[in-house]
Coordinates of C-alpha atoms in Angstrom, one line a residue:
M197 CA -15.9 10.0 -17.3
E198 CA -14.4 7.0 -15.5
I199 CA -11.2 6.5 -13.6
K200 CA -10.2 2.8 -13.6
V201 CA -7.3 0.5 -12.9
I202 CA -6.0 -0.8 -16.2
G203 CA -2.9 -2.7 -15.0
T204 CA -1.2 -3.9 -11.8
G205 CA 2.2 -5.2 -11.0
S206 CA 4.3 -6.2 -8.1
Y207 CA 7.8 -7.3 -7.2
V208 CA 9.3 -9.0 -4.1
P209 CA 13.0 -9.8 -3.7
E210 CA 14.3 -13.3 -4.2
R211 CA 16.0 -13.5 -0.9
T212 CA 13.8 -15.1 1.7
L213 CA 14.3 -14.7 5.4
T214 CA 12.3 -17.4 7.3
N215 CA 11.3 -17.5 10.9
E216 CA 13.8 -20.3 11.4
D217 CA 16.5 -17.9 10.1
L218 CA 15.5 -15.4 12.8
E219 CA 15.8 -18.0 15.5
Q220 CA 19.5 -17.8 14.8
I221 CA 19.8 -14.2 15.8
V222 CA 17.1 -13.4 18.4
E223 CA 15.3 -15.4 21.0
T224 CA 12.2 -16.5 19.1
S225 CA 10.6 -19.4 17.3
D226 CA 8.5 -20.1 14.3
A227 CA 5.6 -21.1 16.4
W228 CA 5.8 -17.9 18.5
I229 CA 5.9 -15.7 15.5
R230 CA 3.1 -17.4 13.6
E231 CA 0.8 -17.4 16.7
R232 CA 1.2 -13.7 17.3
T233 CA 1.4 -12.4 13.7
G234 CA 0.6 -15.1 11.1
I235 CA 4.0 -14.4 9.4
G236 CA 6.1 -17.3 8.2
S237 CA 8.8 -15.5 6.1
R238 CA 9.6 -12.2 4.6
R239 CA 11.7 -11.0 1.6
I240 CA 14.8 -8.8 1.9
T241 CA 16.2 -6.7 -0.9
E242 CA 19.8 -6.1 -1.7
A243 CA 19.0 -3.7 -4.6
G244 CA 17.0 -1.0 -2.8
T245 CA 13.6 0.7 -3.0
T246 CA 14.0 2.2 -6.5
A247 CA 14.9 -1.1 -8.2
M248 CA 11.9 -2.8 -6.7
A249 CA 9.6 0.1 -7.7
V250 CA 10.8 0.0 -11.2
E251 CA 10.2 -3.7 -11.6
A252 CA 6.7 -3.5 -10.2
A253 CA 6.0 -0.5 -12.5
K254 CA 7.2 -2.3 -15.6
R255 CA 4.9 -5.2 -14.9
A256 CA 1.9 -2.9 -14.3
L257 CA 2.6 -1.0 -17.6
E258 CA 2.9 -4.3 -19.5
M259 CA -0.5 -5.4 -18.2
A260 CA -2.0 -2.0 -19.0
Q261 CA -0.5 -2.1 -22.5
T262 CA 0.6 1.5 -21.8
A263 CA 3.9 3.0 -22.9
P264 CA 5.9 4.9 -20.2
E265 CA 5.8 7.9 -22.5
A266 CA 2.0 8.0 -22.1
L267 CA 2.1 8.6 -18.4
D268 CA 1.3 12.0 -17.1
L269 CA 1.9 11.4 -13.4
I270 CA 4.0 9.1 -11.2
I271 CA 3.5 9.0 -7.4
V272 CA 5.5 6.7 -5.2
G273 CA 4.2 6.0 -1.7
T274 CA 7.4 5.3 0.3
S275 CA 9.1 6.2 3.5
T276 CA 12.4 4.5 2.7
G277 CA 13.7 6.0 -0.5
D278 CA 17.3 5.2 -1.5
C279 CA 18.2 8.8 -1.0
L280 CA 16.7 12.0 0.3
F281 CA 16.6 13.5 -3.1
P282 CA 15.9 13.1 -6.0
G283 CA 12.7 11.4 -5.0
T284 CA 12.0 7.7 -5.8
A285 CA 9.3 8.8 -8.3
C286 CA 11.9 10.7 -10.3
E287 CA 14.3 7.8 -10.3
V288 CA 11.5 5.6 -11.5
Q289 CA 10.7 8.1 -14.3
A290 CA 14.3 8.0 -15.4
A291 CA 14.5 4.2 -15.4
L292 CA 11.2 3.9 -17.4
G293 CA 11.8 6.7 -19.8
A294 CA 8.5 8.4 -18.8
A295 CA 9.8 11.8 -19.7
G296 CA 6.4 13.5 -19.9
A297 CA 5.3 12.6 -16.3
A298 CA 5.2 14.8 -13.3
C299 CA 6.7 13.0 -10.3
F300 CA 6.8 13.1 -6.6
D301 CA 6.9 10.9 -3.5
L302 CA 4.3 10.7 -0.8
S303 CA 5.3 9.7 2.7
A304 CA 2.6 8.2 4.8
A305 CA 4.3 5.0 5.9
C306 CA 2.1 1.9 5.6
S307 CA -0.7 4.1 4.3
G308 CA 1.5 5.4 1.5
F309 CA 0.0 3.5 -1.4
L310 CA -3.6 4.3 -0.3
F311 CA -2.9 8.0 0.1
S312 CA -1.0 8.1 -3.2
L313 CA -3.9 6.3 -5.0
N314 CA -6.4 8.9 -3.7
T315 CA -4.1 11.8 -4.6
A316 CA -3.6 10.5 -8.1
C317 CA -7.3 10.0 -8.7
V318 CA -8.1 13.6 -7.5
Y319 CA -5.6 14.8 -10.2
L320 CA -7.3 12.6 -12.8
E321 CA -10.8 13.6 -11.8
S322 CA -9.8 17.3 -12.2
G323 CA -8.9 16.7 -15.8
A324 CA -5.3 17.8 -15.2
Y325 CA -3.9 14.4 -16.1
Q326 CA -5.0 11.4 -18.1
R327 CA -2.9 8.5 -16.8
A328 CA -1.1 7.9 -13.5
L329 CA 1.3 5.3 -12.3
V330 CA 0.9 4.8 -8.5
I331 CA 3.5 2.7 -6.7
G332 CA 3.9 1.6 -3.1
A333 CA 7.5 0.5 -2.3
D334 CA 9.5 0.2 0.9
T335 CA 12.7 -1.3 2.2
L336 CA 11.9 -1.6 5.8
S337 CA 14.8 -4.0 6.4
K338 CA 17.2 -1.1 6.5
T339 CA 15.2 0.5 9.4
V340 CA 14.9 -2.6 11.5
D341 CA 17.1 -3.3 14.6
W342 CA 17.8 -7.0 14.0
S343 CA 18.5 -7.6 17.7
D344 CA 15.0 -6.4 18.6
R345 CA 12.7 -9.4 18.3
S346 CA 9.5 -7.2 18.7
T347 CA 10.1 -5.6 15.4
C348 CA 12.5 -7.7 13.3
I349 CA 10.0 -10.5 13.0
L350 CA 7.4 -8.3 11.4
F351 CA 8.8 -6.5 8.3
G352 CA 9.8 -7.3 4.8
D353 CA 10.6 -5.5 1.5
G354 CA 8.6 -5.2 -1.7
A355 CA 6.8 -3.0 -4.2
G356 CA 3.5 -2.9 -5.9
A357 CA 2.0 -0.7 -8.6
A358 CA -1.1 0.2 -10.5
V359 CA -1.9 2.2 -13.6
F360 CA -5.0 4.4 -13.5
E361 CA -6.6 6.0 -16.5
R362 CA -9.2 8.6 -17.0
V363 CA -11.5 7.6 -19.9
E364 CA -14.4 9.4 -21.4
A365 CA -17.3 6.9 -21.7
A366 CA -19.1 8.8 -24.5
G367 CA -18.3 7.3 -27.9
G368 CA -16.3 4.5 -26.3
E369 CA -13.3 4.3 -24.0
T370 CA -10.1 4.7 -25.8
G371 CA -6.9 3.7 -24.0
A372 CA -3.4 4.9 -24.3
D373 CA -2.7 2.2 -26.9
G374 CA -5.6 3.3 -29.0
R375 CA -7.8 0.3 -28.4
K376 CA -11.4 0.4 -27.1
R377 CA -11.8 -0.7 -23.5
A378 CA -14.7 -3.0 -22.6
D379 CA -17.7 -1.7 -20.6
P380 CA -18.7 -3.5 -17.4
D381 CA -21.2 -5.6 -19.5
G382 CA -18.3 -6.8 -21.7
S383 CA -19.1 -4.7 -24.7
A384 CA -16.8 -2.1 -26.3
G385 CA -19.4 0.6 -26.6
G386 CA -19.6 3.9 -24.8
R387 CA -22.1 3.2 -22.1
M388 CA -21.3 5.2 -18.9
Q389 CA -21.8 3.3 -15.7
K390 CA -22.4 5.4 -12.6
T391 CA -21.0 4.0 -9.4
W392 CA -20.6 5.3 -5.9
G393 CA -22.9 8.2 -6.9
H394 CA -20.6 9.6 -9.6
E395 CA -19.1 8.6 -12.9
S396 CA -16.0 6.8 -11.7
R397 CA -14.9 3.2 -10.9
V398 CA -12.8 4.7 -8.1
G399 CA -15.1 5.5 -5.3
P400 CA -15.1 7.9 -2.4
F401 CA -12.2 7.8 0.1
I402 CA -11.3 8.8 3.6
M403 CA -7.9 9.8 4.8
K404 CA -7.0 10.5 8.5
A405 CA -4.0 11.3 10.6
D406 CA -3.1 11.8 14.3
G407 CA 0.3 13.3 14.5
G408 CA 0.1 13.6 18.2
R409 CA 0.6 9.9 18.5
G410 CA 3.7 9.7 16.2
E411 CA 6.0 8.3 18.8
V412 CA 4.0 5.1 18.8
L413 CA 5.7 4.0 15.6
H414 CA 8.8 6.0 14.9
C415 CA 12.1 6.1 13.1
A416 CA 14.6 8.9 13.4
G417 CA 16.0 10.7 10.4
T418 CA 19.5 11.7 9.3
P419 CA 21.8 13.7 11.7
L420 CA 22.0 17.4 11.7
R421 CA 25.3 18.6 10.1
N422 CA 25.4 22.3 10.6
P423 CA 28.6 24.2 11.7
F424 CA 26.4 26.9 13.3
I425 CA 24.7 24.4 15.7
K426 CA 26.8 23.6 18.7
E427 CA 27.3 19.9 19.7
E428 CA 25.9 20.4 23.2
T429 CA 22.5 21.4 21.8
G430 CA 21.6 17.8 21.2
N431 CA 23.1 17.4 17.7
K432 CA 24.1 13.8 18.3
E433 CA 20.6 12.9 19.5
K434 CA 19.2 13.8 16.1
G435 CA 21.1 11.0 14.3
F436 CA 19.6 8.2 12.3
G437 CA 18.1 5.5 14.4
Y438 CA 16.2 2.2 14.1
M439 CA 12.5 1.8 14.0
T440 CA 10.8 1.7 17.4
M441 CA 7.2 0.6 18.0
N442 CA 4.8 0.2 20.8
G443 CA 3.2 -3.0 19.5
Q444 CA 0.3 -3.1 21.9
E445 CA -0.7 0.5 21.2
V446 CA -0.5 0.0 17.4
F447 CA -2.6 -3.1 17.7
R448 CA -5.3 -1.3 19.7
F449 CA -5.2 1.6 17.3
A450 CA -5.6 -0.6 14.2
V451 CA -8.4 -2.8 15.5
K452 CA -10.4 0.3 16.4
T453 CA -9.7 2.7 13.5
V454 CA -9.8 0.3 10.5
P455 CA -13.3 -1.0 11.1
E456 CA -14.5 2.6 11.9
V457 CA -13.1 4.1 8.8
L458 CA -14.4 1.2 6.6
E459 CA -17.9 1.6 8.1
A460 CA -17.8 5.3 7.7
L461 CA -16.7 4.9 4.0
L462 CA -19.5 2.4 3.3
E463 CA -22.1 4.6 4.8
K464 CA -20.8 7.5 2.8
A465 CA -21.1 5.5 -0.4
E466 CA -24.4 4.0 0.6
V467 CA -23.0 0.5 0.1
P468 CA -23.7 -2.3 2.7
P469 CA -20.7 -4.4 3.8
E470 CA -22.4 -7.5 2.3
D471 CA -22.0 -6.0 -1.2
I472 CA -18.2 -5.8 -0.8
R473 CA -16.5 -8.8 -2.6
Y474 CA -13.2 -8.3 -0.8
F475 CA -11.7 -6.1 1.9
I476 CA -8.1 -5.6 0.9
L477 CA -6.3 -4.5 4.0
H478 CA -2.8 -3.5 4.9
Q479 CA -1.0 -6.7 5.6
A480 CA 0.4 -6.0 9.1
N481 CA -0.8 -8.8 11.3
E482 CA -3.2 -11.7 10.9
R483 CA -4.8 -11.0 14.3
I484 CA -5.6 -7.4 13.3
I485 CA -7.3 -8.5 10.1
A486 CA -9.3 -11.2 11.9
A487 CA -10.4 -8.6 14.5
V488 CA -11.5 -6.2 11.8
A489 CA -13.6 -9.0 10.1
K490 CA -15.2 -9.9 13.4
R491 CA -16.0 -6.3 14.2
M492 CA -17.6 -5.8 10.8
K493 CA -19.4 -9.2 11.1
Q494 CA -18.1 -10.3 7.8
P495 CA -16.6 -13.7 6.9
I496 CA -12.8 -13.9 7.1
E497 CA -12.8 -15.3 3.6
K498 CA -13.6 -11.8 2.3
F499 CA -10.3 -10.6 3.9
P500 CA -7.5 -12.1 1.7
M501 CA -4.0 -12.3 3.2
N502 CA -0.5 -12.9 1.9
L503 CA 1.5 -11.8 4.9
E504 CA 2.5 -15.4 5.8
R505 CA 4.9 -15.2 2.8
Y506 CA 5.9 -11.5 2.9
G507 CA 5.4 -10.1 6.3
N508 CA 4.5 -6.4 6.6
T509 CA 5.8 -4.6 3.5
S510 CA 4.5 -1.2 4.6
G511 CA 3.2 0.9 1.6
A512 CA 3.7 -2.1 -0.7
S513 CA 1.4 -4.5 1.0
I514 CA -1.9 -3.5 -0.5
P515 CA -0.7 -3.2 -4.2
I516 CA 1.2 -6.5 -3.9
L517 CA -1.9 -8.3 -2.7
L518 CA -4.1 -6.6 -5.3
D519 CA -1.8 -7.6 -8.1
E520 CA -1.6 -11.2 -6.9
M521 CA -5.3 -11.5 -6.8
N522 CA -5.7 -9.9 -10.2
R523 CA -3.2 -12.2 -11.8
E524 CA -4.7 -15.3 -10.1
G525 CA -8.1 -14.4 -11.6
K526 CA -9.7 -13.8 -8.3
L527 CA -11.1 -10.4 -9.3
A528 CA -14.1 -10.3 -11.6
R529 CA -15.5 -7.3 -13.5
G530 CA -17.9 -5.4 -11.3
D531 CA -16.5 -6.7 -8.0
K532 CA -16.7 -4.0 -5.2
L533 CA -13.4 -3.8 -3.3
A534 CA -12.7 -1.9 -0.1
L535 CA -9.1 -1.0 0.5
A536 CA -7.9 0.1 4.0
G537 CA -4.5 0.9 5.4
F538 CA -2.9 2.3 8.6
G539 CA 0.6 3.2 9.6
A540 CA 3.1 5.5 11.2
G541 CA 2.0 9.1 11.6
L542 CA -0.3 7.9 12.8
T543 CA -2.2 7.7 9.4
W544 CA -5.1 5.6 8.2
G545 CA -7.7 5.6 5.5
A546 CA -9.9 3.6 3.1
T547 CA -11.0 3.7 -0.5
L548 CA -13.6 1.9 -2.7
L549 CA -12.9 0.5 -6.1
L550 CA -15.3 -1.1 -8.6
W551 CA -13.2 -3.6 -10.5

C-alpha cells in the first residue's frame, strides 16, 4: 500500500497589492518591507476563500485525472471561511459535484494545510477512504488592520490543493481513472517500494501546539448575541476584531521550533538532512527561512521561496509553493521533501514526502 500525491493545484487572485501601494496608506517603504520580510507584493481577493479553494481544487483534480465523484474525503485547512457554517469543504464539495465525499474544515491557522494533509493520510492509511482532496485556503486580507504597518505588509490571499490516493502496489497501482500508475523506477508494474520504514510515499509526521501562547498571534471572533447575557458582562468586548501579532515573539518562536521539529522528524525517519532535496516551509518571512537553513547547516538553495510575490498566505503557502515547483518541473520522482509549518495557536509541525 502506498499513499501518494497524484495532483496539485493552486490559485492566487489577479489583484496585486505592491509595497508601493502600501506606501500610500501607512508609513513604510518598499526597501523597509523587503529588508525585514523579503516580500515585494501580495494578492488580494474580492471573491472570498471558497472561490479560491474551488479553483485550486479544479486544477489539482485535472492534473490527477480524477473526477470529483471519485473523491472520498475533502479537508480544507482554513481559518478564514466565508461563513461560520456550512464549512468551506462543504461549499467546495457542492461546487465540484463531489457528492460522495465526507467534508470538514480544519482550523490551525498557517499550519492548516500541513495538519489537514496529515489528517487525510491517517484516514487513507486506515483504509477508510481511497482518495482525498486536501486544500489550504485563506483570505487574511479581511482580518488585517490596514492602518497597522506591522501586520498589513505581511499577508496575502490564496489557495493551494493536492489530491492524495491510496493505491495497492500488488498487481499494479490502479488510479481513479482506471490507468496504471508508474512505479518509482518508471515502470507500470506492481513493485512495492518501502519508504520511511513503511509502505507509503507519505512519511511520518509531527504536529505540536502550545495554546498557552495563543495571544501572540490572535484574531477575535464574532460578537455574542444572546438576550440572556447582559451588556455589562463584557458582551461588546467579544466583538470581531483585527489580527494582532507580537512579531518579535513569533519570529523567535519560528526560528527555534521549525528547525527543532524538522530535526526530530528526520531522526524519527532515520533520514539525514543531506538526503532531503527540498525543505518546503511555510512562507512567512525570508529571514525566518534563512535562519532555519543556517541552524540546520543546509544550503539556502534547498529552501525554495515565493513569498516575494505572494506574502504570507497562511494555510495556502505550502501547497501553492508545492504546486508551482511541481508545474515548473523542479520535483523529480524519488525526491525526498520535508514540509514544515507554524502559525497561530500556537501550532507547528512537519511531514516527509517521497515524490
